[in-house]
Amino acid sequence: MDPNKDNANPTILNPSDLPSRRRESTVKRRNDGASGLFDDLIPRYNYLNDPFEQSELSSDSEDGEFEHIDEQEVYDLISSISDPEHPLSLGSLAVVNLPDIRIQPPTSPFSSISTVVVEITPTITHCSLATVIGLGVRVRLEQALPPRFRVDVRIKKGTHSTDEAVNKQLGDKERVAAALENATLMGVLRKMLSTCE
Amino acid sequence: MTSPTLALSHVLRPLATLSPPSNSRTWQTAPHPSQPIVATACSDRTVRVYSLTSFTLLHSITGGHKRSVRSVGWKPGVRGQSVLATGSFDASAGIWRRREDDESEPKDFTNRNTGDSDEEEEDDDYQFACILDGHESEIKSLAWSPSGQYLATCSRDKSVWIWEELEDDNFETVAVLTEHDGDVKCVNWHPEEDLLVSSSYDDSVRLYREDSDDWVQVAAIDGHKMTVWWAAFEGSGMAKVDFRKQRDGLGEKQTQYIELLERSGPRLATCSDDCTVRLWRRRPRERHDGGTGMPSIIRSAAIDEDWLPEATLPQQHTRAVYSLSWSQKTGLIVSAGSDGKIIIYKERWKAPDAPSTSNGASNGASADDQNKDWMGEWALSEWVVVAELWEAHGVFEINHVTWAARRDKGVRWEGEEVVLSTGDDGEVRVWTLDELDVQEGEGSDADKMVDA
């Protein structure tokens, strides 16, 4: 046991058990019907217009081409982030899990802003690094996703002793911006994200 | 579009984007109190000064801060020069000065005097004057008092500092207020009194004033359920210009209501992570007869103020509302935030058959209190959305929005204002507010706004 670590003996998942695009068929579709692996088959708005025109209309302002992004892609972006205290990925530690990722479509036909909600599960309830992990997930997604995505990272309810405080911090744009200008914290984040492609 | 709170009678149309924009996030834009210029706080550690006449960059103030510049403010009431305060994530505030030329002197299109010598060239830039050190972490906001006597700063260190300029570049700390339990996001001053407001990550809003040489908290406002990002007072003397201007044909109650608002003084508007914009009104002080010789200990208690919830504006935002601005020319409120929308609200009299005027009977003490103060549902006025603009900065968040005097050649009437929005895309956009024809207003205004 390493006394310096919050959780010296985490549960580690077998890499072959992790959801990935290659073994798509093994991933259960979420039963709420609102979002899931098959999102890219459904037009984002069958509202007002011909559904076949929609994907053209909602084109990404960045590259002119609308790119469908689903939960699996978000999972792939963040599961490879390294845990700050173990040489393991957040996916293999089950800190990030596919069923805890939700993509919410724009709230109105006049908007192209979607929201990605990621609930993270710290390895133990008093894990002091929960904020850093959450920040790493938020930063990774803000850097990798097109700007039309708002990223909300939260601690999964009931898994952390101070989840409300951590959530408030992770949701505060100004605090996140200031954190990214902190060299020490950026060093930690850079190390965590170095294992991402 | 038939909702009583959504009467889209106006449309925001793009006038200009200040050019060139910043390459990174811009936080806030402050219009100069008299010159046709604005200062924009940028995350690239600089301040950009743009012209509101040509919409181009005039100056870039660099080299002062080690982190993002989060907040900027022009000192009011200064002659012959411009004084700018900058607040940064590096925990310091800077004061900058620039000599302003007589406006009657000829200038070329770059707004510089023609025939500059090298010496004048140097003089033409913003000169660093002094640094205000004291905060332990990021400065989030700063504001000059209307007289220019005080500068308030606030920080993630949970404190609000009040600085007084004793002589040029000699600032003294006159107060360190530590009432908040979290980051202080915003500070602003009352337009008529030395009354300061602060809003915070602790979800509360607090007001302070000086009492026997000490600055003390005089009110705490709870009501928002999440971080309060911005707090700003109504302008001075707004009853002469807003919906209260037209006095003919008003009922007795409406006249009383105007008098009540007058006694309360300028109101307060706040906006929050909880997606709401709320208004607060001070309960007018009871008149004391012959209360002049009160001992100071009682006077201290009497300085407390009661700020009551007057209204929650129609909720149009779906994500955090970061900023609002209350026009001192028209009384219109503009708000913007994470959802990228800009919303304009207008106050008007409620229809005569509305519950507030017909409902004479009320139940319970608290309802009586509310009734007496004509707050909330007993208010005789209501706020409606008159313009709504989606994706004003494309898919990017809007960090700040403010009214400013229109200063380009296209100005249509004396006192016309524009809306300035500052976004994560590094752009400051300028919008005009245009009234729609009646038929237009009845129709599909939303489509028009998207087209615009």
XYZ file of C-alpha atoms in Angstrom:
649
model
C 0.000 0.000 0.000
C 1.218 3.414 -0.901
C 0.088 5.673 1.952
C 0.298 8.735 -0.296
C -2.481 7.590 -2.513
C -6.114 8.158 -1.723
C -6.977 4.763 -3.047
C -4.015 2.432 -3.258
C -6.007 -0.601 -4.386
C -8.544 0.437 -6.984
C -10.693 -2.028 -8.868
C -9.369 -2.376 -12.389
C -11.468 -3.484 -15.324
C -10.107 -5.802 -17.972
C -9.467 -3.725 -21.134
C -11.443 -6.236 -23.190
C -14.511 -5.496 -21.040
C -14.444 -1.784 -21.862
C -16.886 -0.518 -24.446
C -15.283 0.409 -27.706
C -16.363 1.121 -31.242
C -14.979 -2.228 -32.436
C -17.224 -4.262 -30.193
C -20.228 -2.057 -30.681
C -22.610 -4.994 -30.566
C -21.645 -5.806 -26.992
C -22.693 -2.394 -25.787
C -26.238 -2.299 -24.567
C -28.343 0.472 -25.885
C -29.595 2.695 -23.121
C -33.265 2.091 -22.576
C -34.423 5.685 -22.187
C -34.693 5.924 -25.923
C -33.627 9.562 -25.897
C -29.998 9.043 -26.725
C -27.630 6.257 -27.522
C -25.487 4.616 -30.069
C -28.047 4.995 -32.787
C -28.302 8.741 -32.556
C -26.503 9.254 -35.818
C -29.228 7.360 -37.606
C -31.890 9.738 -36.330
C -32.139 13.257 -37.726
C -31.428 15.799 -35.031
C -34.554 17.754 -35.886
C -37.500 16.276 -37.600
C -39.146 19.574 -36.769
C -40.408 22.005 -39.369
C -38.228 20.718 -42.160
C -37.506 17.749 -44.330
C -35.369 15.486 -42.165
C -32.935 14.872 -44.981
C -32.141 18.564 -45.175
C -31.451 18.852 -41.497
C -27.917 17.566 -41.371
C -26.981 20.101 -44.020
C -28.623 22.961 -42.151
C -27.026 22.190 -38.841
C -23.568 22.209 -40.341
C -20.668 22.929 -38.056
C -19.536 26.505 -38.303
C -15.936 25.436 -37.853
C -15.378 23.203 -40.847
C -18.638 23.671 -42.702
C -19.492 20.050 -42.268
C -21.788 18.696 -39.615
C -20.179 15.946 -37.667
C -22.327 13.560 -35.680
C -20.917 12.818 -32.299
C -22.353 10.143 -30.064
C -21.787 8.942 -26.518
C -19.320 6.311 -27.621
C -17.110 8.936 -29.254
C -17.217 11.042 -26.120
C -16.321 7.940 -24.116
C -13.407 7.214 -26.437
C -12.133 10.773 -25.949
C -12.062 10.572 -22.166
C -11.594 6.913 -21.243
C -7.935 7.074 -22.251
C -7.200 9.933 -19.812
C -4.737 8.729 -17.170
C -5.680 8.723 -13.524
C -3.548 11.340 -11.729
C -2.315 8.856 -9.140
C -2.387 5.462 -10.886
C -0.739 4.501 -14.167
C -4.201 3.485 -15.391
C -6.847 5.010 -17.613
C -10.106 6.499 -16.314
C -11.903 3.887 -18.428
C -10.175 0.901 -16.837
C -10.768 2.365 -13.359
C -14.461 2.770 -14.252
C -14.242 6.449 -13.319
C -15.853 7.192 -16.662
C -18.540 4.832 -17.928
C -20.460 4.834 -21.173
C -23.942 4.761 -19.561
C -23.017 7.912 -17.605
C -22.486 9.970 -20.749
C -25.468 11.789 -22.261
C -25.659 14.039 -25.279
C -28.551 16.475 -25.135
C -29.629 17.929 -28.487
C -30.227 21.675 -28.952
C -33.173 22.962 -26.933
C -34.624 24.809 -29.918
C -34.599 24.666 -33.708
C -32.972 28.120 -33.604
C -29.974 26.747 -31.746
C -27.215 24.363 -32.768
C -25.766 24.137 -29.270
C -25.730 20.610 -27.834
C -24.804 19.633 -24.313
C -22.585 16.736 -23.270
C -23.203 15.606 -19.703
C -20.572 13.322 -18.195
C -21.009 11.880 -14.719
C -17.787 10.619 -13.251
C -17.473 8.014 -10.488
C -14.487 8.670 -8.202
C -12.771 5.445 -7.090
C -13.562 6.141 -3.450
C -15.974 8.535 -1.770
C -13.421 10.934 -0.313
C -11.101 10.964 -3.285
C -9.497 14.419 -3.098
C -8.538 14.180 -6.732
C -12.129 14.113 -7.952
C -11.926 17.797 -8.923
C -8.724 17.285 -10.894
C -10.181 14.286 -12.703
C -13.342 16.218 -13.482
C -11.292 19.150 -14.736
C -9.267 16.802 -16.938
C -12.466 15.406 -18.475
C -13.885 18.884 -19.063
C -10.650 20.198 -20.578
C -10.242 17.137 -22.808
C -13.772 17.496 -24.177
C -13.566 21.262 -24.605
C -10.384 20.805 -26.614
C -11.547 17.824 -28.676
C -15.215 18.607 -29.379
C -16.445 21.353 -31.740
C -17.389 24.584 -29.920
C -21.110 23.916 -30.423
C -20.912 21.495 -27.480
C -21.357 22.700 -23.934
C -19.590 20.330 -21.560
C -21.112 19.624 -18.136
C -18.999 17.343 -15.953
C -20.461 16.194 -12.659
C -19.693 13.731 -9.923
C -22.213 10.899 -10.009
C -24.734 11.449 -7.254
C -23.958 9.641 -4.047
C -20.448 8.552 -4.996
C -18.559 11.387 -3.412
C -18.748 13.042 -0.009
C -18.522 16.601 -1.335
C -20.052 16.102 -4.767
C -22.138 19.305 -4.655
C -19.075 21.457 -4.032
C -17.056 19.670 -6.703
C -19.917 19.974 -9.208
C -20.249 23.678 -8.556
C -16.554 24.141 -9.138
C -16.474 22.074 -12.330
C -19.473 24.024 -13.646
C -17.890 27.417 -13.060
C -16.438 28.644 -16.337
C -14.403 31.375 -14.716
C -12.789 29.023 -12.210
C -11.979 26.526 -14.942
C -10.424 29.303 -17.063
C -8.322 30.478 -14.146
C -7.251 26.913 -13.337
C -5.951 26.496 -16.871
C -3.661 29.476 -16.315
C -2.160 27.793 -13.245
C 1.138 26.207 -14.311
C 1.218 23.536 -11.575
C -2.304 22.369 -12.280
C -1.710 22.454 -16.026
C 1.330 20.213 -15.507
C -0.856 17.620 -13.792
C -3.532 17.907 -16.495
C -1.007 17.649 -19.317
C 0.322 14.410 -17.803
C -3.208 13.019 -17.486
C -4.044 13.909 -21.073
C -0.733 12.705 -22.525
C -2.185 9.224 -22.969
C -4.982 10.535 -25.182
C -4.474 10.248 -28.904
C -45.770 34.091 -29.614
C -48.983 35.042 -27.808
C -47.548 34.675 -24.338
C -48.014 37.919 -22.388
C -44.339 37.834 -21.443
C -43.160 37.507 -25.024
C -44.212 40.461 -27.158
C -41.427 40.558 -29.698
C -41.808 44.103 -30.951
C -38.129 44.691 -31.638
C -35.263 42.967 -33.377
C -31.511 43.113 -32.778
C -29.637 43.646 -36.017
C -25.864 43.361 -36.466
C -24.177 46.725 -36.985
C -20.498 45.754 -36.745
C -17.911 43.444 -35.236
C -15.026 45.337 -33.683
C -12.012 44.643 -35.858
C -9.674 42.904 -35.688
C -11.081 40.588 -33.016
C -8.944 38.876 -30.386
C -7.656 35.372 -31.080
C -8.880 34.126 -27.738
C -11.743 34.563 -25.291
C -12.812 38.098 -24.487
C -14.414 38.679 -21.096
C -15.885 42.140 -20.792
C -16.229 45.430 -22.673
C -16.491 48.829 -20.987
C -17.742 51.855 -22.935
C -15.892 55.083 -22.093
C -18.126 57.547 -20.169
C -17.588 60.317 -22.732
C -15.230 59.297 -25.567
C -16.469 57.096 -28.457
C -14.229 54.223 -27.397
C -14.499 50.939 -25.510
C -11.980 48.796 -23.636
C -12.176 45.009 -23.871
C -10.662 42.650 -21.287
C -8.982 39.727 -23.057
C -7.775 36.342 -21.915
C -4.519 36.906 -23.845
C -3.499 39.238 -20.978
C -4.159 42.380 -22.965
C -6.785 45.096 -23.134
C -7.976 46.157 -26.555
C -9.278 49.684 -27.048
C -11.618 50.007 -30.021
C -13.323 52.965 -31.660
C -17.128 52.998 -31.638
C -16.982 55.355 -34.622
C -14.880 53.258 -37.006
C -15.256 49.927 -35.116
C -11.484 49.384 -35.399
C -8.719 48.712 -32.919
C -7.008 51.869 -31.652
C -4.722 50.555 -28.922
C -3.555 47.308 -27.476
C -2.517 47.571 -23.861
C 0.051 44.845 -23.273
C 2.763 43.930 -20.833
C 0.878 44.762 -17.690
C -0.691 41.520 -16.520
C 0.666 37.996 -16.179
C -2.735 36.294 -16.600
C -6.097 36.958 -18.256
C -7.467 40.444 -17.925
C -10.945 39.748 -16.553
C -12.403 43.194 -15.971
C -11.928 46.778 -17.110
C -13.433 50.092 -16.031
C -13.015 53.742 -17.063
C -12.780 56.259 -14.276
C -15.691 58.693 -14.630
C -15.440 62.463 -14.452
C -11.813 62.774 -15.579
C -10.841 65.690 -17.833
C -7.938 65.882 -20.261
C -7.046 62.224 -19.922
C -8.547 58.764 -19.808
C -7.962 56.575 -16.779
C -8.538 52.842 -17.081
C -8.509 50.240 -14.315
C -7.792 46.612 -15.240
C -8.426 43.583 -13.023
C -6.649 40.329 -13.762
C -6.503 36.667 -12.857
C -2.936 37.517 -11.688
C -4.640 38.971 -8.552
C -3.600 42.544 -9.287
C -5.383 45.594 -10.605
C -3.617 48.103 -12.829
C -4.258 51.774 -13.442
C -3.457 53.174 -16.902
C -3.536 56.726 -18.184
C -3.648 58.313 -21.584
C -3.696 61.993 -22.433
C -6.838 62.803 -24.416
C -6.595 65.457 -27.059
C -9.088 68.196 -27.406
C -11.829 66.697 -29.533
C -11.877 69.779 -31.785
C -8.305 69.093 -32.969
C -8.059 67.542 -36.406
C -7.431 63.816 -36.425
C -6.815 61.391 -39.219
C -8.750 58.194 -39.579
C -6.568 56.310 -37.105
C -7.774 58.788 -34.479
C -4.230 60.063 -33.995
C -3.214 63.663 -34.361
C -1.715 64.289 -37.738
C 1.998 65.057 -37.760
C 2.956 63.137 -34.635
C 6.514 63.434 -33.487
C 8.129 60.441 -31.760
C 7.634 62.007 -28.393
C 3.945 62.491 -28.987
C 3.721 58.965 -30.311
C 4.832 57.671 -26.948
C 2.482 60.024 -25.213
C -0.313 58.680 -27.351
C -0.182 55.239 -25.753
C -1.747 54.130 -22.524
C 0.880 54.538 -19.816
C 1.027 52.218 -16.863
C 0.443 54.351 -13.764
C 0.290 52.062 -10.764
C -0.614 48.617 -9.518
C -3.096 47.759 -6.779
C -1.886 44.698 -4.900
C -3.761 43.046 -2.100
C -6.039 40.328 -3.379
C -4.843 36.764 -2.841
C -6.312 35.291 -6.011
C -7.997 36.195 -9.313
C -9.742 39.549 -9.554
C -13.149 38.928 -11.106
C -14.607 42.376 -11.409
C -13.965 46.027 -10.623
C -16.033 49.199 -10.679
C -15.504 52.935 -10.106
C -18.030 54.798 -7.995
C -20.018 57.389 -10.012
C -17.957 60.260 -8.574
C -14.708 58.456 -9.384
C -13.698 58.710 -5.739
C -13.720 54.979 -5.066
C -12.660 51.882 -6.963
C -14.086 48.531 -5.829
C -12.419 45.223 -6.712
C -13.491 41.662 -5.910
C -11.823 38.292 -6.103
C -11.958 34.540 -5.745
C -10.396 35.185 -2.310
C -14.016 35.985 -1.210
C -13.243 39.610 -0.453
C -14.312 42.992 -1.797
C -11.768 45.816 -1.546
C -12.579 49.509 -1.736
C -9.735 51.783 -2.820
C -9.729 55.558 -2.617
C -7.460 57.682 -4.792
C -6.039 60.306 -2.432
C -3.967 61.979 -5.124
C -2.844 60.886 -8.586
C -1.752 57.240 -8.468
C -1.823 57.081 -4.700
C -4.528 54.620 -3.751
C -5.426 53.778 -0.193
C -7.392 50.725 0.882
C -10.395 52.064 2.738
C -12.177 48.745 3.257
C -11.729 44.993 2.952
C -15.162 43.374 3.104
C -15.221 39.652 3.758
C -18.932 38.900 4.095
C -19.141 36.384 1.253
C -18.508 32.648 1.646
C -17.313 32.203 -1.924
C -15.732 33.895 -4.951
C -17.064 37.397 -5.437
C -18.071 37.581 -9.082
C -19.198 41.147 -9.556
C -19.165 44.600 -7.938
C -21.109 47.695 -8.965
C -22.105 51.064 -7.501
C -25.448 52.748 -6.928
C -25.781 55.723 -9.320
C -26.728 58.281 -6.641
C -25.328 57.032 -3.343
C -22.011 55.548 -2.198
C -23.733 52.177 -1.995
C -21.839 49.152 -3.294
C -23.301 45.813 -4.395
C -21.443 42.509 -4.733
C -22.620 39.140 -6.040
C -21.057 35.773 -5.397
C -20.423 32.097 -5.943
C -22.124 31.695 -2.525
C -25.434 32.512 -4.350
C -25.956 35.724 -2.387
C -25.893 39.438 -3.129
C -24.672 41.940 -0.541
C -24.800 45.701 -0.188
C -22.385 47.943 1.686
C -22.098 51.561 2.679
C -19.943 53.728 4.893
C -21.057 54.193 8.486
C -18.947 56.300 10.856
C -15.770 55.831 8.774
C -16.304 52.096 8.437
C -17.705 50.303 5.415
C -20.276 47.783 6.572
C -22.752 45.386 5.035
C -26.217 46.947 5.083
C -28.184 44.208 3.317
C -27.900 40.611 2.176
C -30.112 39.325 -0.607
C -30.862 35.637 -0.948
C -33.098 34.345 -3.677
C -30.930 33.012 -6.454
C -30.311 29.289 -6.166
C -26.912 29.314 -7.801
C -23.897 31.574 -8.432
C -24.919 35.186 -9.006
C -22.769 36.338 -11.940
C -23.766 39.963 -12.224
C -25.502 42.707 -10.258
C -26.243 46.181 -11.578
C -28.346 49.133 -10.487
C -30.975 50.942 -12.469
C -29.975 54.381 -13.721
C -30.802 57.590 -11.931
C -34.109 59.375 -12.559
C -35.492 56.661 -14.832
C -39.126 57.563 -14.026
C -38.719 60.504 -16.413
C -37.748 58.314 -19.366
C -39.173 54.797 -19.004
C -42.772 53.496 -18.875
C -43.510 55.909 -16.021
C -42.863 58.945 -18.229
C -46.410 59.080 -19.608
C -48.475 60.205 -16.615
C -51.731 61.072 -18.366
C -54.613 58.714 -17.739
C -52.989 56.864 -14.860
C -55.122 55.589 -12.031
C -54.669 56.561 -8.405
C -52.903 53.289 -7.624
C -50.505 53.702 -10.498
C -49.609 57.207 -9.351
C -49.021 55.873 -5.843
C -46.907 53.105 -7.315
C -44.683 55.591 -9.153
C -44.264 57.539 -5.915
C -43.319 54.341 -4.100
C -40.685 53.510 -6.702
C -39.331 57.049 -6.445
C -38.927 56.726 -2.690
C -37.122 53.387 -3.125
C -34.645 54.851 -5.582
C -32.878 52.979 -8.367
C -33.601 49.253 -8.299
C -31.140 46.380 -8.532
C -30.972 43.667 -11.202
C -29.101 40.375 -10.771
C -28.527 37.337 -12.966
C -27.385 33.858 -12.140
C -26.276 30.369 -13.023
C -29.878 29.441 -12.123
C -30.873 30.947 -15.535
C -32.951 33.769 -14.023
C -32.741 37.553 -14.049
C -34.264 39.118 -10.923
C -35.092 42.613 -9.770
C -34.902 43.912 -6.225
C -36.289 47.091 -4.691
C -35.354 48.836 -1.477
C -38.142 49.275 1.044
C -38.429 53.023 1.526
C -37.281 54.260 4.892
C -40.026 55.287 7.288
C -39.924 58.982 8.002
C -38.640 59.830 11.491
C -39.861 62.988 13.105
C -37.306 64.743 15.299
C -34.926 61.804 15.215
C -31.837 63.918 14.796
C -30.186 63.400 18.158
C -29.983 59.622 18.053
C -26.950 58.005 19.678
C -24.565 56.443 17.182
C -25.239 52.867 18.248
C -28.848 53.167 17.158
C -27.848 54.950 13.993
C -25.727 51.945 13.109
C -28.734 49.688 13.299
C -30.751 52.136 11.259
C -28.307 51.927 8.381
C -29.557 48.446 7.498
C -31.586 48.288 4.333
C -34.366 45.978 3.281
C -34.132 44.866 -0.351
C -37.202 42.959 -1.476
C -37.793 40.723 -4.500
C -39.717 42.858 -6.959
C -39.794 40.635 -10.026
C -38.290 37.705 -11.861
C -37.983 38.528 -15.544
C -39.502 36.100 -18.083
C -37.062 33.198 -18.186
C -35.642 32.913 -21.679
C -32.178 31.588 -20.906
C -31.498 27.860 -20.744
C -27.997 28.126 -19.328
C -26.103 30.435 -16.951
C -26.849 34.153 -17.402
C -23.443 35.814 -17.147
C -24.279 39.436 -17.682
C -26.977 42.079 -17.837
C -27.118 45.793 -18.445
C -29.817 48.292 -17.533
C -30.079 51.127 -20.045
C -29.847 54.563 -18.471
C -31.473 56.045 -21.572
C -34.516 53.806 -22.032
C -34.844 51.577 -18.957
C -34.586 48.459 -21.133
C -32.657 45.504 -19.712
C -30.414 43.297 -21.851
C -29.101 39.903 -20.720
C -26.809 37.252 -22.213
C -24.958 34.124 -21.225
C -23.829 30.597 -21.881
C -26.718 29.755 -24.230
C -25.478 32.416 -26.670
C -28.779 34.330 -26.635
C -29.265 38.059 -26.180
C -32.598 39.023 -24.630
C -34.092 42.513 -24.293
C -36.777 43.160 -21.663
C -39.112 46.110 -21.265
C -41.226 47.208 -18.326
C -44.864 48.199 -18.793
C -48.051 48.661 -16.821
C -50.017 45.501 -16.195
C -53.400 45.332 -17.859
C -56.037 46.909 -15.560
C -57.811 43.566 -15.065
C -54.638 41.829 -13.934
C -54.897 40.129 -10.521
C -52.652 42.685 -8.804
C -55.145 45.517 -9.127
C -58.355 43.550 -8.753
C -57.163 41.354 -5.906
C -57.879 43.582 -2.941
C -58.047 40.790 -0.389
C -54.961 38.869 0.639
C -54.314 36.022 3.015
C -51.723 35.858 5.758
C -49.140 38.253 7.110
C -46.481 37.674 4.479
C -48.946 38.285 1.702
C -49.971 41.477 3.474
C -46.358 42.547 3.642
C -45.851 41.843 -0.004
C -49.062 43.631 -0.826
C -48.035 46.663 1.190
C -44.724 46.866 -0.679
C -46.363 46.015 -3.999
C -43.775 43.352 -4.678
C -43.897 40.269 -6.843
C -47.439 39.524 -7.987
C -48.658 42.769 -6.365
C -46.379 44.870 -8.546
C -48.388 47.091 -10.889
C -45.796 46.781 -13.621
C -44.557 43.739 -15.507
C -41.591 42.879 -17.718
C -41.956 41.525 -21.221
C -39.409 40.254 -23.699
C -39.283 42.636 -26.668
C -36.364 41.115 -28.585
C -34.641 37.777 -28.623
C -31.531 36.885 -30.614
C -30.254 33.326 -30.919
C -26.584 32.474 -31.370
C -25.439 36.076 -31.316
C -21.839 34.819 -31.368
C -22.517 31.660 -33.336
C -22.179 28.650 -31.075
C -19.998 30.545 -28.587
C -20.875 31.730 -25.100
C -21.451 35.412 -24.391
C -19.543 36.620 -21.352
C -20.731 40.190 -21.203
C -23.355 42.483 -22.612
C -23.778 46.236 -22.191
C -25.602 49.244 -23.584
C -23.471 51.998 -25.115
C -24.168 55.272 -26.862
C -24.181 54.834 -30.635
C -21.247 56.852 -32.025
C -20.939 55.928 -35.711
C -22.189 58.058 -38.597
C -25.385 56.042 -38.944
C -26.835 57.246 -35.641
C -30.582 57.661 -36.151
C -31.697 59.776 -33.216
C -30.141 61.667 -30.373
C -29.351 59.315 -27.546
C -29.588 56.146 -29.677
C -27.929 53.204 -28.009
C -26.341 50.010 -29.266
C -25.818 46.696 -27.497
C -22.224 45.452 -27.217
C -21.746 41.724 -26.679
C -18.416 40.126 -25.772
C -17.863 36.441 -26.477
C -15.723 33.356 -26.133
C -14.940 33.721 -29.852
C -12.816 36.789 -29.053
C -15.307 39.097 -30.739
C -17.125 42.187 -29.587
C -20.283 42.634 -31.641
C -22.353 45.776 -31.973
C -26.138 45.504 -32.366
C -28.856 48.027 -33.057
C -32.324 47.594 -31.619
C -34.926 48.154 -34.315
C -38.651 48.413 -33.768
C -40.708 46.106 -35.948
C -43.868 47.111 -37.785
C -47.001 45.971 -36.023
C -47.641 43.300 -38.657
C -44.040 42.211 -38.489
C -44.244 42.008 -34.718
C -47.301 39.791 -34.911
C -45.665 37.477 -37.397
C -42.721 35.146 -37.280
C -40.155 37.464 -35.785
C -38.037 34.575 -34.628
C -37.354 33.580 -38.226
C -36.307 37.120 -39.016
C -33.921 37.159 -36.128
C -32.281 33.971 -37.252
C -31.918 35.436 -40.716
C -30.409 38.583 -39.313
